[in-house]
Amino acid sequence: MQTITTKKALDEFVSNCKSENKTIGFVPTMGALHNGHLTLVRRAVAENDICIVSVFVNPTQFNDKNDLANYPRTLEADAALLTEAGCACVFAPTPDEMYNADEMTNRFEFDFGGLDQVMEGKFRPGHFNGVVQVVSKLFRLVRPDRAYFGEKDFQQLAIIRRMTKLMNFPIEIVGCPIVREESGLALSSRNALLTPEQRQTAVHISAVLQESTQFALETSVGELHDAVVAAINAKEGLETEYFDIVDGDTLQSIERWDDAEYVVGCVTVYCGKIRLIDNIRYK
């Protein structure tokens, strides 16, 4: 596996692949890889001639400087995992390689069609501007045939699909199911920041979501919302930031189950100071 750190070297690698008519599968990550990422990588390896993975902690999508500073960075371990998974190339640039000074200081503007006004976008202003900024840059550099994203970041996936369409990228966006630990906890790079006790506590989030599916359609949307929030917050060490029950296509909150054919519950919970997200499909 090649490790590339400059845009010029990446362009040469991609151009060689294209000259040989090889298909490229791409998995953008911020590193600290876990089995959820590796599931995406293995699928990209299986479905394409070449798999490229980016490892880049993108500063423009963090609205909390402490969160950026504390985000785990484990490139050497990541590279070993990627080699084992069959990845052909890892692109690991520095912020200075990816951005000029203006891009770092000026907000990237994009027509989100309202997708950024709810859930993560509401609580992390500017976050998705940074996501679209970096992913659009990476798409232009990697020029993939397919790009793979996990459904755990449900809102991000919807926004990437919109970006791909509006920017006319000839790329197939492949959404992949959430990967969970045996306990049910959704895999996340942030899990590495949890203490062993917090990890046990965090399992309660997925347990509550799963239990809620058993009675969801038999109660009102509002009652289900309140029951889930109360059940999560009842666990010492957990505090719900938001729980939204939304149309899975528009991400807009619903009031009745028949408001949408595709309904997803999306939650963000603080476990101590660690911010965890999860979601579950109701309909």
GROMACS .gro file of C-alpha atoms in nm:
model
  283
    1MET     CA    1   0.000   0.000   0.000
    2GLN     CA    2   0.122   0.348  -0.085
    3THR     CA    3   0.103   0.634   0.163
    4ILE     CA    4   0.065   0.969  -0.015
    5THR     CA    5   0.072   1.308   0.154
    6THR     CA    6   0.060   1.558  -0.135
    7LYS     CA    7  -0.207   1.645  -0.389
    8LYS     CA    8   0.049   1.623  -0.669
    9ALA     CA    9   0.149   1.268  -0.584
   10LEU     CA   10  -0.216   1.168  -0.546
   11ASP     CA   11  -0.297   1.312  -0.889
   12GLU     CA   12  -0.017   1.105  -1.042
   13PHE     CA   13  -0.143   0.789  -0.870
   14VAL     CA   14  -0.503   0.847  -0.978
   15SER     CA   15  -0.402   0.938  -1.334
   16ASN     CA   16  -0.209   0.612  -1.366
   17CYS     CA   17  -0.512   0.418  -1.247
   18LYS     CA   18  -0.738   0.600  -1.491
   19SER     CA   19  -0.496   0.540  -1.780
   20GLU     CA   20  -0.531   0.167  -1.711
   21ASN     CA   21  -0.912   0.197  -1.697
   22LYS     CA   22  -0.918   0.084  -1.336
   23THR     CA   23  -1.225   0.163  -1.127
   24ILE     CA   24  -1.163   0.350  -0.802
   25GLY     CA   25  -1.353   0.306  -0.477
   26PHE     CA   26  -1.301   0.581  -0.219
   27VAL     CA   27  -1.353   0.591   0.156
   28PRO     CA   28  -1.301   0.934   0.319
   29THR     CA   29  -1.217   0.912   0.690
   30MET     CA   30  -1.073   1.118   0.973
   31GLY     CA   31  -0.867   0.822   1.089
   32ALA     CA   32  -0.875   0.641   1.424
   33LEU     CA   33  -1.010   0.354   1.218
   34HIS     CA   34  -1.234   0.085   1.360
   35ASN     CA   35  -1.424  -0.209   1.213
   36GLY     CA   36  -1.699   0.023   1.088
   37HIS     CA   37  -1.450   0.199   0.863
   38LEU     CA   38  -1.292  -0.131   0.763
   39THR     CA   39  -1.630  -0.265   0.655
   40LEU     CA   40  -1.651   0.027   0.410
   41VAL     CA   41  -1.293  -0.033   0.296
   42ARG     CA   42  -1.347  -0.405   0.237
   43ARG     CA   43  -1.658  -0.330   0.034
   44ALA     CA   44  -1.469  -0.072  -0.172
   45VAL     CA   45  -1.190  -0.325  -0.230
   46ALA     CA   46  -1.441  -0.592  -0.338
   47GLU     CA   47  -1.638  -0.369  -0.574
   48ASN     CA   48  -1.354  -0.178  -0.744
   49ASP     CA   49  -1.011  -0.238  -0.896
   50ILE     CA   50  -0.845   0.014  -0.664
   51CYS     CA   51  -0.939   0.136  -0.316
   52ILE     CA   52  -0.819   0.475  -0.191
   53VAL     CA   53  -0.876   0.587   0.168
   54SER     CA   54  -0.818   0.939   0.295
   55VAL     CA   55  -0.711   0.996   0.655
   56PHE     CA   56  -0.754   1.363   0.734
   57VAL     CA   57  -0.884   1.529   1.050
   58ASN     CA   58  -1.058   1.817   0.876
   59PRO     CA   59  -1.029   2.139   1.080
   60THR     CA   60  -1.304   2.326   0.894
   61GLN     CA   61  -1.581   2.094   1.016
   62PHE     CA   62  -1.508   2.142   1.387
   63ASN     CA   63  -1.691   2.422   1.564
   64ASP     CA   64  -1.525   2.325   1.894
   65LYS     CA   65  -1.146   2.377   1.902
   66ASN     CA   66  -1.112   2.136   2.196
   67ASP     CA   67  -1.294   1.866   2.002
   68LEU     CA   68  -1.050   1.916   1.712
   69ALA     CA   69  -0.748   1.904   1.943
   70ASN     CA   70  -0.869   1.591   2.122
   71TYR     CA   71  -0.977   1.398   1.814
   72PRO     CA   72  -0.773   1.073   1.806
   73ARG     CA   73  -0.492   1.058   1.550
   74THR     CA   74  -0.345   0.711   1.488
   75LEU     CA   75  -0.205   0.714   1.133
   76GLU     CA   76   0.050   0.438   1.183
   77ALA     CA   77  -0.208   0.198   1.325
   78ASP     CA   78  -0.459   0.306   1.058
   79ALA     CA   79  -0.211   0.230   0.780
   80ALA     CA   80  -0.151  -0.119   0.914
   81LEU     CA   81  -0.526  -0.191   0.920
   82LEU     CA   82  -0.571  -0.053   0.569
   83THR     CA   83  -0.288  -0.264   0.432
   84GLU     CA   84  -0.448  -0.576   0.579
   85ALA     CA   85  -0.787  -0.480   0.433
   86GLY     CA   86  -0.646  -0.455   0.080
   87CYS     CA   87  -0.638  -0.077   0.039
   88ALA     CA   88  -0.406   0.033  -0.242
   89CYS     CA   89  -0.340   0.390  -0.129
   90VAL     CA   90  -0.391   0.606   0.177
   91PHE     CA   91  -0.399   0.982   0.129
   92ALA     CA   92  -0.293   1.156   0.451
   93PRO     CA   93  -0.239   1.528   0.383
   94THR     CA   94  -0.173   1.809   0.630
   95PRO     CA   95  -0.424   2.096   0.664
   96ASP     CA   96  -0.177   2.323   0.484
   97GLU     CA   97  -0.167   2.079   0.192
   98MET     CA   98  -0.547   2.073   0.165
   99TYR     CA   99  -0.629   2.440   0.227
  100ASN     CA  100  -0.494   2.785   0.160
  101ALA     CA  101  -0.528   3.061   0.419
  102ASP     CA  102  -0.853   3.198   0.275
  103GLU     CA  103  -1.018   2.856   0.279
  104MET     CA  104  -0.922   2.806   0.642
  105THR     CA  105  -1.067   3.138   0.754
  106ASN     CA  106  -1.369   3.191   0.528
  107ARG     CA  107  -1.682   2.979   0.559
  108PHE     CA  108  -1.752   2.753   0.263
  109GLU     CA  109  -2.100   2.826   0.128
  110PHE     CA  110  -2.333   2.560  -0.010
  111ASP     CA  111  -2.707   2.529  -0.082
  112PHE     CA  112  -2.809   2.258   0.162
  113GLY     CA  113  -3.178   2.285   0.082
  114GLY     CA  114  -3.250   2.295   0.455
  115LEU     CA  115  -3.066   1.972   0.535
  116ASP     CA  116  -2.819   2.165   0.751
  117GLN     CA  117  -3.080   2.337   0.968
  118VAL     CA  118  -3.175   2.033   1.175
  119MET     CA  119  -3.009   1.786   1.410
  120GLU     CA  120  -2.628   1.806   1.380
  121GLY     CA  121  -2.645   2.124   1.173
  122LYS     CA  122  -2.855   2.296   1.438
  123PHE     CA  123  -2.619   2.209   1.722
  124ARG     CA  124  -2.290   2.234   1.529
  125PRO     CA  125  -2.314   2.550   1.315
  126GLY     CA  126  -2.082   2.541   1.016
  127HIS     CA  127  -2.005   2.171   1.061
  128PHE     CA  128  -2.158   2.058   0.733
  129ASN     CA  129  -2.008   2.352   0.544
  130GLY     CA  130  -1.673   2.203   0.638
  131VAL     CA  131  -1.784   1.852   0.547
  132VAL     CA  132  -1.897   1.956   0.199
  133GLN     CA  133  -1.583   2.166   0.156
  134VAL     CA  134  -1.345   1.878   0.226
  135VAL     CA  135  -1.541   1.600   0.056
  136SER     CA  136  -1.585   1.803  -0.264
  137LYS     CA  137  -1.209   1.868  -0.263
  138LEU     CA  138  -1.136   1.500  -0.209
  139PHE     CA  139  -1.378   1.397  -0.484
  140ARG     CA  140  -1.196   1.625  -0.730
  141LEU     CA  141  -0.859   1.483  -0.625
  142VAL     CA  142  -0.948   1.113  -0.610
  143ARG     CA  143  -1.199   1.110  -0.899
  144PRO     CA  144  -1.362   0.789  -0.772
  145ASP     CA  145  -1.626   0.580  -0.943
  146ARG     CA  146  -1.785   0.499  -0.607
  147ALA     CA  147  -1.757   0.656  -0.262
  148TYR     CA  148  -1.857   0.476   0.057
  149PHE     CA  149  -2.016   0.631   0.367
  150GLY     CA  150  -2.158   0.480   0.685
  151GLU     CA  151  -2.525   0.525   0.773
  152LYS     CA  152  -2.433   0.606   1.135
  153ASP     CA  153  -2.365   0.959   1.009
  154PHE     CA  154  -2.716   0.965   0.866
  155GLN     CA  155  -2.745   1.339   0.809
  156GLN     CA  156  -2.399   1.357   0.655
  157LEU     CA  157  -2.491   1.085   0.405
  158ALA     CA  158  -2.802   1.277   0.295
  159ILE     CA  159  -2.596   1.595   0.251
  160ILE     CA  160  -2.323   1.414   0.054
  161ARG     CA  161  -2.588   1.276  -0.181
  162ARG     CA  162  -2.722   1.629  -0.236
  163MET     CA  163  -2.372   1.769  -0.288
  164THR     CA  164  -2.289   1.498  -0.542
  165LYS     CA  165  -2.603   1.579  -0.738
  166LEU     CA  166  -2.570   1.960  -0.727
  167MET     CA  167  -2.199   1.958  -0.813
  168ASN     CA  168  -2.251   1.703  -1.091
  169PHE     CA  169  -1.995   1.454  -0.964
  170PRO     CA  170  -2.018   1.131  -1.171
  171ILE     CA  171  -1.985   0.926  -0.854
  172GLU     CA  172  -2.206   0.654  -0.707
  173ILE     CA  173  -2.262   0.721  -0.336
  174VAL     CA  174  -2.285   0.393  -0.148
  175GLY     CA  175  -2.445   0.399   0.198
  176CYS     CA  176  -2.344   0.115   0.428
  177PRO     CA  177  -2.529  -0.007   0.741
  178ILE     CA  178  -2.418   0.085   1.093
  179VAL     CA  179  -2.159  -0.153   1.237
  180ARG     CA  180  -2.203  -0.225   1.607
  181GLU     CA  181  -2.010  -0.391   1.883
  182GLU     CA  182  -2.159  -0.712   2.024
  183SER     CA  183  -2.304  -0.495   2.300
  184GLY     CA  184  -2.496  -0.289   2.043
  185LEU     CA  185  -2.285   0.026   2.079
  186ALA     CA  186  -2.238   0.190   1.739
  187LEU     CA  187  -1.873   0.187   1.636
  188SER     CA  188  -1.718   0.533   1.639
  189SER     CA  189  -1.368   0.678   1.653
  190ARG     CA  190  -1.488   0.874   1.956
  191ASN     CA  191  -1.541   0.547   2.144
  192ALA     CA  192  -1.163   0.542   2.191
  193LEU     CA  193  -1.204   0.844   2.419
  194LEU     CA  194  -1.445   0.661   2.651
  195THR     CA  195  -1.327   0.504   2.975
  196PRO     CA  196  -1.417   0.134   3.021
  197GLU     CA  197  -1.698   0.241   3.257
  198GLN     CA  198  -1.828   0.499   3.009
  199ARG     CA  199  -1.825   0.241   2.731
  200GLN     CA  200  -2.056   0.021   2.938
  201THR     CA  201  -2.278   0.320   3.010
  202ALA     CA  202  -2.293   0.419   2.642
  203VAL     CA  203  -2.439   0.079   2.549
  204HIS     CA  204  -2.764   0.207   2.704
  205ILE     CA  205  -2.814   0.441   2.405
  206SER     CA  206  -2.853   0.165   2.146
  207ALA     CA  207  -3.047  -0.051   2.393
  208VAL     CA  208  -3.308   0.222   2.438
  209LEU     CA  209  -3.334   0.282   2.063
  210GLN     CA  210  -3.376  -0.088   1.992
  211GLU     CA  211  -3.640  -0.128   2.264
  212SER     CA  212  -3.831   0.171   2.129
  213THR     CA  213  -3.887  -0.004   1.795
  214GLN     CA  214  -4.105  -0.261   1.971
  215PHE     CA  215  -4.376  -0.009   2.055
  216ALA     CA  216  -4.301   0.281   1.819
  217LEU     CA  217  -4.593   0.257   1.579
  218GLU     CA  218  -4.839   0.180   1.859
  219THR     CA  219  -4.785   0.516   2.029
  220SER     CA  220  -4.772   0.874   1.907
  221VAL     CA  221  -4.452   1.025   1.769
  222GLY     CA  222  -4.443   1.278   2.052
  223GLU     CA  223  -4.488   1.016   2.323
  224LEU     CA  224  -4.217   0.797   2.172
  225HIS     CA  225  -3.981   1.094   2.156
  226ASP     CA  226  -4.033   1.179   2.522
  227ALA     CA  227  -4.003   0.815   2.631
  228VAL     CA  228  -3.670   0.766   2.451
  229VAL     CA  229  -3.519   1.088   2.589
  230ALA     CA  230  -3.637   1.006   2.942
  231ALA     CA  231  -3.501   0.650   2.922
  232ILE     CA  232  -3.158   0.763   2.800
  233ASN     CA  233  -3.131   1.045   3.053
  234ALA     CA  234  -3.232   0.809   3.333
  235LYS     CA  235  -2.895   0.640   3.297
  236GLU     CA  236  -2.637   0.816   3.513
  237GLY     CA  237  -2.362   0.960   3.294
  238LEU     CA  238  -2.579   1.014   2.984
  239GLU     CA  239  -2.744   1.335   2.867
  240THR     CA  240  -2.940   1.363   2.545
  241GLU     CA  241  -2.858   1.665   2.332
  242TYR     CA  242  -3.136   1.592   2.085
  243PHE     CA  243  -3.355   1.310   1.962
  244ASP     CA  244  -3.539   1.376   1.635
  245ILE     CA  245  -3.782   1.146   1.458
  246VAL     CA  246  -3.756   1.245   1.094
  247ASP     CA  247  -3.849   1.173   0.736
  248GLY     CA  248  -3.548   0.970   0.625
  249ASP     CA  249  -3.533   1.152   0.291
  250THR     CA  250  -3.584   1.517   0.390
  251LEU     CA  251  -3.458   1.496   0.752
  252GLN     CA  252  -3.755   1.706   0.860
  253SER     CA  253  -3.926   1.613   1.186
  254ILE     CA  254  -4.256   1.432   1.158
  255GLU     CA  255  -4.559   1.467   1.384
  256ARG     CA  256  -4.747   1.151   1.280
  257TRP     CA  257  -4.623   0.813   1.160
  258ASP     CA  258  -4.808   0.850   0.831
  259ASP     CA  259  -4.624   1.177   0.753
  260ALA     CA  260  -4.351   0.973   0.580
  261GLU     CA  261  -4.293   0.627   0.440
  262TYR     CA  262  -3.932   0.620   0.562
  263VAL     CA  263  -3.887   0.721   0.926
  264VAL     CA  264  -3.563   0.732   1.125
  265GLY     CA  265  -3.490   0.828   1.484
  266CYS     CA  266  -3.161   1.020   1.517
  267VAL     CA  267  -3.000   1.088   1.854
  268THR     CA  268  -2.695   1.261   1.996
  269VAL     CA  269  -2.598   1.189   2.354
  270TYR     CA  270  -2.318   1.312   2.577
  271CYS     CA  271  -2.148   1.035   2.771
  272GLY     CA  272  -1.952   1.249   3.012
  273LYS     CA  273  -1.786   1.496   2.775
  274ILE     CA  274  -1.783   1.259   2.476
  275ARG     CA  275  -2.046   1.329   2.211
  276LEU     CA  276  -2.195   1.014   2.055
  277ILE     CA  277  -2.446   0.979   1.771
  278ASP     CA  278  -2.671   0.692   1.669
  279ASN     CA  279  -2.988   0.628   1.473
  280ILE     CA  280  -3.249   0.362   1.415
  281ARG     CA  281  -3.510   0.302   1.149
  282TYR     CA  282  -3.872   0.288   1.264
  283LYS     CA  283  -4.045   0.256   0.930
   0.00000   0.00000   0.00000
